[in-house]
JSON list of C-alpha atoms in Angstrom, two decimals:
[
{"chain": "A", "resi": 1, "resn": "MET", "atom": "CA", "xyz": [22.40, 17.92, -41.10]},
{"chain": "A", "resi": 2, "resn": "ILE", "atom": "CA", "xyz": [22.70, 21.59, -39.65]},
{"chain": "A", "resi": 3, "resn": "ILE", "atom": "CA", "xyz": [25.78, 23.67, -40.42]},
{"chain": "A", "resi": 4, "resn": "ILE", "atom": "CA", "xyz": [26.58, 26.25, -37.91]},
{"chain": "A", "resi": 5, "resn": "PRO", "atom": "CA", "xyz": [28.73, 28.94, -39.31]},
{"chain": "A", "resi": 6, "resn": "LEU", "atom": "CA", "xyz": [31.88, 29.71, -37.67]},
{"chain": "A", "resi": 7, "resn": "PRO", "atom": "CA", "xyz": [32.80, 33.36, -36.99]},
{"chain": "A", "resi": 8, "resn": "LEU", "atom": "CA", "xyz": [35.04, 34.80, -39.74]},
{"chain": "A", "resi": 9, "resn": "TYR", "atom": "CA", "xyz": [38.26, 35.05, -37.45]},
{"chain": "A", "resi": 10, "resn": "ALA", "atom": "CA", "xyz": [37.87, 31.25, -36.53]},
{"chain": "A", "resi": 11, "resn": "CYS", "atom": "CA", "xyz": [37.64, 30.31, -40.10]},
{"chain": "A", "resi": 12, "resn": "ALA", "atom": "CA", "xyz": [40.69, 32.41, -41.03]},
{"chain": "A", "resi": 13, "resn": "TYR", "atom": "CA", "xyz": [42.67, 30.96, -38.12]},
{"chain": "A", "resi": 14, "resn": "MET", "atom": "CA", "xyz": [41.67, 27.30, -39.19]},
{"chain": "A", "resi": 15, "resn": "MET", "atom": "CA", "xyz": [43.09, 28.11, -42.85]},
{"chain": "A", "resi": 16, "resn": "ASP", "atom": "CA", "xyz": [46.35, 29.31, -41.62]},
{"chain": "A", "resi": 17, "resn": "LEU", "atom": "CA", "xyz": [47.83, 25.83, -41.73]},
{"chain": "A", "resi": 18, "resn": "ASP", "atom": "CA", "xyz": [51.27, 27.08, -42.68]},
{"chain": "A", "resi": 19, "resn": "ASN", "atom": "CA", "xyz": [51.76, 28.39, -39.22]},
{"chain": "A", "resi": 20, "resn": "PRO", "atom": "CA", "xyz": [54.12, 25.96, -37.21]},
{"chain": "A", "resi": 21, "resn": "CYS", "atom": "CA", "xyz": [52.23, 27.07, -33.99]},
{"chain": "A", "resi": 22, "resn": "ARG", "atom": "CA", "xyz": [48.96, 25.87, -35.58]},
{"chain": "A", "resi": 23, "resn": "HIS", "atom": "CA", "xyz": [50.59, 22.36, -36.08]},
{"chain": "A", "resi": 24, "resn": "ILE", "atom": "CA", "xyz": [51.77, 22.21, -32.55]},
{"chain": "A", "resi": 25, "resn": "GLN", "atom": "CA", "xyz": [48.38, 23.41, -31.21]},
{"chain": "A", "resi": 26, "resn": "ILE", "atom": "CA", "xyz": [46.44, 20.64, -33.33]},
{"chain": "A", "resi": 27, "resn": "SER", "atom": "CA", "xyz": [48.95, 18.08, -32.19]},
{"chain": "A", "resi": 28, "resn": "ALA", "atom": "CA", "xyz": [48.52, 19.05, -28.45]},
{"chain": "A", "resi": 29, "resn": "ILE", "atom": "CA", "xyz": [44.76, 19.04, -28.92]},
{"chain": "A", "resi": 30, "resn": "ALA", "atom": "CA", "xyz": [44.66, 15.52, -30.57]},
{"chain": "A", "resi": 31, "resn": "LYS", "atom": "CA", "xyz": [47.14, 14.10, -27.74]},
{"chain": "A", "resi": 32, "resn": "ILE", "atom": "CA", "xyz": [44.80, 15.52, -25.06]},
{"chain": "A", "resi": 33, "resn": "ILE", "atom": "CA", "xyz": [41.75, 13.92, -26.67]},
{"chain": "A", "resi": 34, "resn": "ILE", "atom": "CA", "xyz": [43.83, 10.72, -27.05]},
{"chain": "A", "resi": 35, "resn": "LEU", "atom": "CA", "xyz": [44.77, 10.68, -23.35]},
{"chain": "A", "resi": 36, "resn": "LEU", "atom": "CA", "xyz": [41.27, 11.48, -22.13]},
{"chain": "A", "resi": 37, "resn": "ALA", "atom": "CA", "xyz": [39.83, 8.54, -24.42]},
{"chain": "A", "resi": 38, "resn": "VAL", "atom": "CA", "xyz": [42.66, 6.08, -22.95]},
{"chain": "A", "resi": 39, "resn": "ARG", "atom": "CA", "xyz": [41.88, 7.30, -19.54]},
{"chain": "A", "resi": 40, "resn": "ASP", "atom": "CA", "xyz": [38.28, 6.56, -19.82]},
{"chain": "A", "resi": 41, "resn": "CYS", "atom": "CA", "xyz": [38.86, 3.15, -21.25]},
{"chain": "A", "resi": 42, "resn": "ILE", "atom": "CA", "xyz": [41.11, 1.98, -18.46]},
{"chain": "A", "resi": 43, "resn": "LEU", "atom": "CA", "xyz": [38.60, 3.44, -15.91]},
{"chain": "A", "resi": 44, "resn": "LEU", "atom": "CA", "xyz": [35.74, 1.31, -17.57]},
{"chain": "A", "resi": 45, "resn": "TYR", "atom": "CA", "xyz": [37.98, -1.60, -17.77]},
{"chain": "A", "resi": 46, "resn": "THR", "atom": "CA", "xyz": [39.26, -1.61, -14.06]},
{"chain": "A", "resi": 47, "resn": "SER", "atom": "CA", "xyz": [35.64, -0.91, -12.81]},
{"chain": "A", "resi": 48, "resn": "ARG", "atom": "CA", "xyz": [35.17, -4.61, -13.86]},
{"chain": "A", "resi": 49, "resn": "PHE", "atom": "CA", "xyz": [37.64, -5.71, -11.13]},
{"chain": "A", "resi": 50, "resn": "ASP", "atom": "CA", "xyz": [36.43, -3.67, -8.24]},
{"chain": "A", "resi": 51, "resn": "LYS", "atom": "CA", "xyz": [33.84, -6.31, -6.98]},
{"chain": "A", "resi": 52, "resn": "VAL", "atom": "CA", "xyz": [31.25, -4.86, -4.53]},
{"chain": "A", "resi": 53, "resn": "PRO", "atom": "CA", "xyz": [29.01, -7.23, -2.91]},
{"chain": "A", "resi": 54, "resn": "GLN", "atom": "CA", "xyz": [25.43, -6.99, -4.22]},
{"chain": "A", "resi": 55, "resn": "HIS", "atom": "CA", "xyz": [23.28, -9.30, -2.44]},
{"chain": "A", "resi": 56, "resn": "THR", "atom": "CA", "xyz": [23.97, -8.33, 1.23]},
{"chain": "A", "resi": 57, "resn": "SER", "atom": "CA", "xyz": [20.69, -8.25, 2.95]},
{"chain": "A", "resi": 58, "resn": "ILE", "atom": "CA", "xyz": [20.54, -9.93, 6.34]},
{"chain": "A", "resi": 59, "resn": "LEU", "atom": "CA", "xyz": [17.24, -11.64, 5.39]},
{"chain": "A", "resi": 60, "resn": "SER", "atom": "CA", "xyz": [18.45, -14.29, 2.68]},
{"chain": "A", "resi": 61, "resn": "GLY", "atom": "CA", "xyz": [15.90, -16.12, 0.66]},
{"chain": "A", "resi": 62, "resn": "GLN", "atom": "CA", "xyz": [15.72, -19.21, 2.90]},
{"chain": "A", "resi": 63, "resn": "ASN", "atom": "CA", "xyz": [15.46, -16.94, 5.96]},
{"chain": "A", "resi": 64, "resn": "TRP", "atom": "CA", "xyz": [12.61, -14.96, 4.32]},
{"chain": "A", "resi": 65, "resn": "ILE", "atom": "CA", "xyz": [10.75, -18.21, 3.61]},
{"chain": "A", "resi": 66, "resn": "ASP", "atom": "CA", "xyz": [11.34, -19.36, 7.22]},
{"chain": "A", "resi": 67, "resn": "LYS", "atom": "CA", "xyz": [9.69, -16.01, 8.16]},
{"chain": "A", "resi": 68, "resn": "LEU", "atom": "CA", "xyz": [6.87, -16.38, 5.79]},
{"chain": "A", "resi": 69, "resn": "LYS", "atom": "CA", "xyz": [6.30, -19.91, 6.85]},
{"chain": "A", "resi": 70, "resn": "ALA", "atom": "CA", "xyz": [5.89, -18.73, 10.65]},
{"chain": "A", "resi": 71, "resn": "GLY", "atom": "CA", "xyz": [4.09, -15.58, 9.76]},
{"chain": "A", "resi": 72, "resn": "HIS", "atom": "CA", "xyz": [0.53, -14.75, 8.92]},
{"chain": "A", "resi": 73, "resn": "ASP", "atom": "CA", "xyz": [-1.45, -17.11, 6.29]},
{"chain": "A", "resi": 74, "resn": "GLY", "atom": "CA", "xyz": [-2.38, -13.96, 4.50]},
{"chain": "A", "resi": 75, "resn": "TRP", "atom": "CA", "xyz": [0.96, -12.68, 4.05]},
{"chain": "A", "resi": 76, "resn": "PHE", "atom": "CA", "xyz": [2.25, -15.97, 2.80]},
{"chain": "A", "resi": 77, "resn": "HIS", "atom": "CA", "xyz": [-0.65, -15.87, 0.27]},
{"chain": "A", "resi": 78, "resn": "ASN", "atom": "CA", "xyz": [0.18, -12.29, -0.86]},
{"chain": "A", "resi": 79, "resn": "GLU", "atom": "CA", "xyz": [3.68, -13.09, -1.55]},
{"chain": "A", "resi": 80, "resn": "MET", "atom": "CA", "xyz": [3.42, -16.71, -3.13]},
{"chain": "A", "resi": 81, "resn": "GLY", "atom": "CA", "xyz": [-0.06, -16.44, -4.43]},
{"chain": "A", "resi": 82, "resn": "VAL", "atom": "CA", "xyz": [-1.11, -19.75, -2.79]},
{"chain": "A", "resi": 83, "resn": "CYS", "atom": "CA", "xyz": [-1.97, -20.88, 0.63]},
{"chain": "A", "resi": 84, "resn": "LYS", "atom": "CA", "xyz": [0.47, -22.57, 2.89]},
{"chain": "A", "resi": 85, "resn": "HIS", "atom": "CA", "xyz": [-1.26, -26.03, 2.78]},
{"chain": "A", "resi": 86, "resn": "VAL", "atom": "CA", "xyz": [-1.31, -25.66, -1.16]},
{"chain": "A", "resi": 87, "resn": "PHE", "atom": "CA", "xyz": [2.47, -24.91, -1.04]},
{"chain": "A", "resi": 88, "resn": "TRP", "atom": "CA", "xyz": [3.33, -27.90, 1.11]},
{"chain": "A", "resi": 89, "resn": "ALA", "atom": "CA", "xyz": [1.19, -30.21, -1.04]},
{"chain": "A", "resi": 90, "resn": "LEU", "atom": "CA", "xyz": [2.78, -28.95, -4.23]},
{"chain": "A", "resi": 91, "resn": "LEU", "atom": "CA", "xyz": [6.33, -29.45, -2.66]},
{"chain": "A", "resi": 92, "resn": "SER", "atom": "CA", "xyz": [5.33, -32.95, -1.60]},
{"chain": "A", "resi": 93, "resn": "VAL", "atom": "CA", "xyz": [4.09, -33.91, -5.18]},
{"chain": "A", "resi": 94, "resn": "LEU", "atom": "CA", "xyz": [7.39, -32.12, -6.70]},
{"chain": "A", "resi": 95, "resn": "TRP", "atom": "CA", "xyz": [9.39, -34.46, -4.29]},
{"chain": "A", "resi": 96, "resn": "LYS", "atom": "CA", "xyz": [7.64, -37.57, -4.92]},
{"chain": "A", "resi": 97, "resn": "GLU", "atom": "CA", "xyz": [6.82, -37.51, -8.54]},
{"chain": "A", "resi": 98, "resn": "VAL", "atom": "CA", "xyz": [9.43, -35.23, -10.25]},
{"chain": "A", "resi": 99, "resn": "GLY", "atom": "CA", "xyz": [12.25, -35.85, -7.90]},
{"chain": "A", "resi": 100, "resn": "LEU", "atom": "CA", "xyz": [12.81, -32.20, -6.69]},
{"chain": "A", "resi": 101, "resn": "HIS", "atom": "CA", "xyz": [15.52, -32.06, -4.06]},
{"chain": "A", "resi": 102, "resn": "ASP", "atom": "CA", "xyz": [17.82, -29.77, -2.19]},
{"chain": "A", "resi": 103, "resn": "THR", "atom": "CA", "xyz": [20.96, -29.01, -3.93]},
{"chain": "A", "resi": 104, "resn": "ARG", "atom": "CA", "xyz": [24.23, -27.77, -2.18]},
{"chain": "A", "resi": 105, "resn": "HIS", "atom": "CA", "xyz": [23.31, -24.02, -2.39]},
{"chain": "A", "resi": 106, "resn": "ILE", "atom": "CA", "xyz": [19.51, -24.01, -2.41]},
{"chain": "A", "resi": 107, "resn": "SER", "atom": "CA", "xyz": [16.64, -25.82, -0.77]},
{"chain": "A", "resi": 108, "resn": "SER", "atom": "CA", "xyz": [13.67, -27.39, -2.60]},
{"chain": "A", "resi": 109, "resn": "GLU", "atom": "CA", "xyz": [11.33, -24.94, -0.76]},
{"chain": "A", "resi": 110, "resn": "GLU", "atom": "CA", "xyz": [13.33, -21.94, -1.89]},
{"chain": "A", "resi": 111, "resn": "GLN", "atom": "CA", "xyz": [13.44, -23.24, -5.48]},
{"chain": "A", "resi": 112, "resn": "LEU", "atom": "CA", "xyz": [9.47, -23.73, -5.39]},
{"chain": "A", "resi": 113, "resn": "ALA", "atom": "CA", "xyz": [9.15, -20.28, -3.47]},
{"chain": "A", "resi": 114, "resn": "ILE", "atom": "CA", "xyz": [11.20, -18.51, -6.26]},
{"chain": "A", "resi": 115, "resn": "PHE", "atom": "CA", "xyz": [8.96, -20.04, -8.95]},
{"chain": "A", "resi": 116, "resn": "LEU", "atom": "CA", "xyz": [5.76, -19.14, -7.17]},
{"chain": "A", "resi": 117, "resn": "HIS", "atom": "CA", "xyz": [6.80, -15.71, -6.17]},
{"chain": "A", "resi": 118, "resn": "TYR", "atom": "CA", "xyz": [7.92, -15.05, -9.91]},
{"chain": "A", "resi": 119, "resn": "ALA", "atom": "CA", "xyz": [4.49, -16.56, -11.32]},
{"chain": "A", "resi": 120, "resn": "HIS", "atom": "CA", "xyz": [2.64, -14.56, -8.81]},
{"chain": "A", "resi": 121, "resn": "ARG", "atom": "CA", "xyz": [4.47, -11.26, -9.07]},
{"chain": "A", "resi": 122, "resn": "GLY", "atom": "CA", "xyz": [5.91, -11.32, -12.54]},
{"chain": "A", "resi": 123, "resn": "LEU", "atom": "CA", "xyz": [9.21, -9.93, -11.21]},
{"chain": "A", "resi": 124, "resn": "SER", "atom": "CA", "xyz": [12.38, -9.51, -13.31]},
{"chain": "A", "resi": 125, "resn": "ASN", "atom": "CA", "xyz": [15.29, -11.68, -12.97]},
{"chain": "A", "resi": 126, "resn": "GLN", "atom": "CA", "xyz": [17.10, -9.00, -11.07]},
{"chain": "A", "resi": 127, "resn": "ALA", "atom": "CA", "xyz": [14.17, -8.17, -8.71]},
{"chain": "A", "resi": 128, "resn": "LEU", "atom": "CA", "xyz": [14.11, -12.15, -7.67]},
{"chain": "A", "resi": 129, "resn": "GLN", "atom": "CA", "xyz": [18.04, -11.82, -7.04]},
{"chain": "A", "resi": 130, "resn": "GLU", "atom": "CA", "xyz": [17.52, -8.96, -4.81]},
{"chain": "A", "resi": 131, "resn": "ARG", "atom": "CA", "xyz": [14.42, -10.76, -2.88]},
{"chain": "A", "resi": 132, "resn": "PHE", "atom": "CA", "xyz": [16.08, -14.06, -2.49]},
{"chain": "A", "resi": 133, "resn": "GLN", "atom": "CA", "xyz": [19.69, -12.77, -2.43]},
{"chain": "A", "resi": 134, "resn": "ARG", "atom": "CA", "xyz": [20.85, -15.29, -4.85]},
{"chain": "A", "resi": 135, "resn": "SER", "atom": "CA", "xyz": [23.13, -15.03, -7.96]},
{"chain": "A", "resi": 136, "resn": "PRO", "atom": "CA", "xyz": [21.68, -14.80, -11.56]},
{"chain": "A", "resi": 137, "resn": "ASP", "atom": "CA", "xyz": [22.71, -18.29, -12.26]},
{"chain": "A", "resi": 138, "resn": "ILE", "atom": "CA", "xyz": [20.59, -19.86, -9.27]},
{"chain": "A", "resi": 139, "resn": "ILE", "atom": "CA", "xyz": [17.69, -17.58, -10.31]},
{"chain": "A", "resi": 140, "resn": "SER", "atom": "CA", "xyz": [17.54, -18.19, -13.88]},
{"chain": "A", "resi": 141, "resn": "LYS", "atom": "CA", "xyz": [17.75, -22.16, -13.46]}
]
């Protein structure tokens, strides 16, 4: 711990605790510090209620997959790590053998695409949320 010496007049001023003005000044400084701390806590707490939509891209996950399917084979392979025919064969096997199916919120194509895109690119959960415009709950399942 480094001790920084205070100027002599500051030490003398701080030692003058019998002065009633000194008590008022200390009290005022303490109140200001408390008010600032309370203000910061309130701002932090209220920021949780100001919801700003995060996933607002026009190209949602399914739309992006549709664009990939209609696009160049090389682009599909670069994004998914497999060729289109392998993607469809794998999806068919997952439908028949494992029982993969569309849910209310996400298609089986998109479920497979999220997994393949993750496995190929090694993206974080947050990056996948942004790419597919989905909530953390859907991506982490």
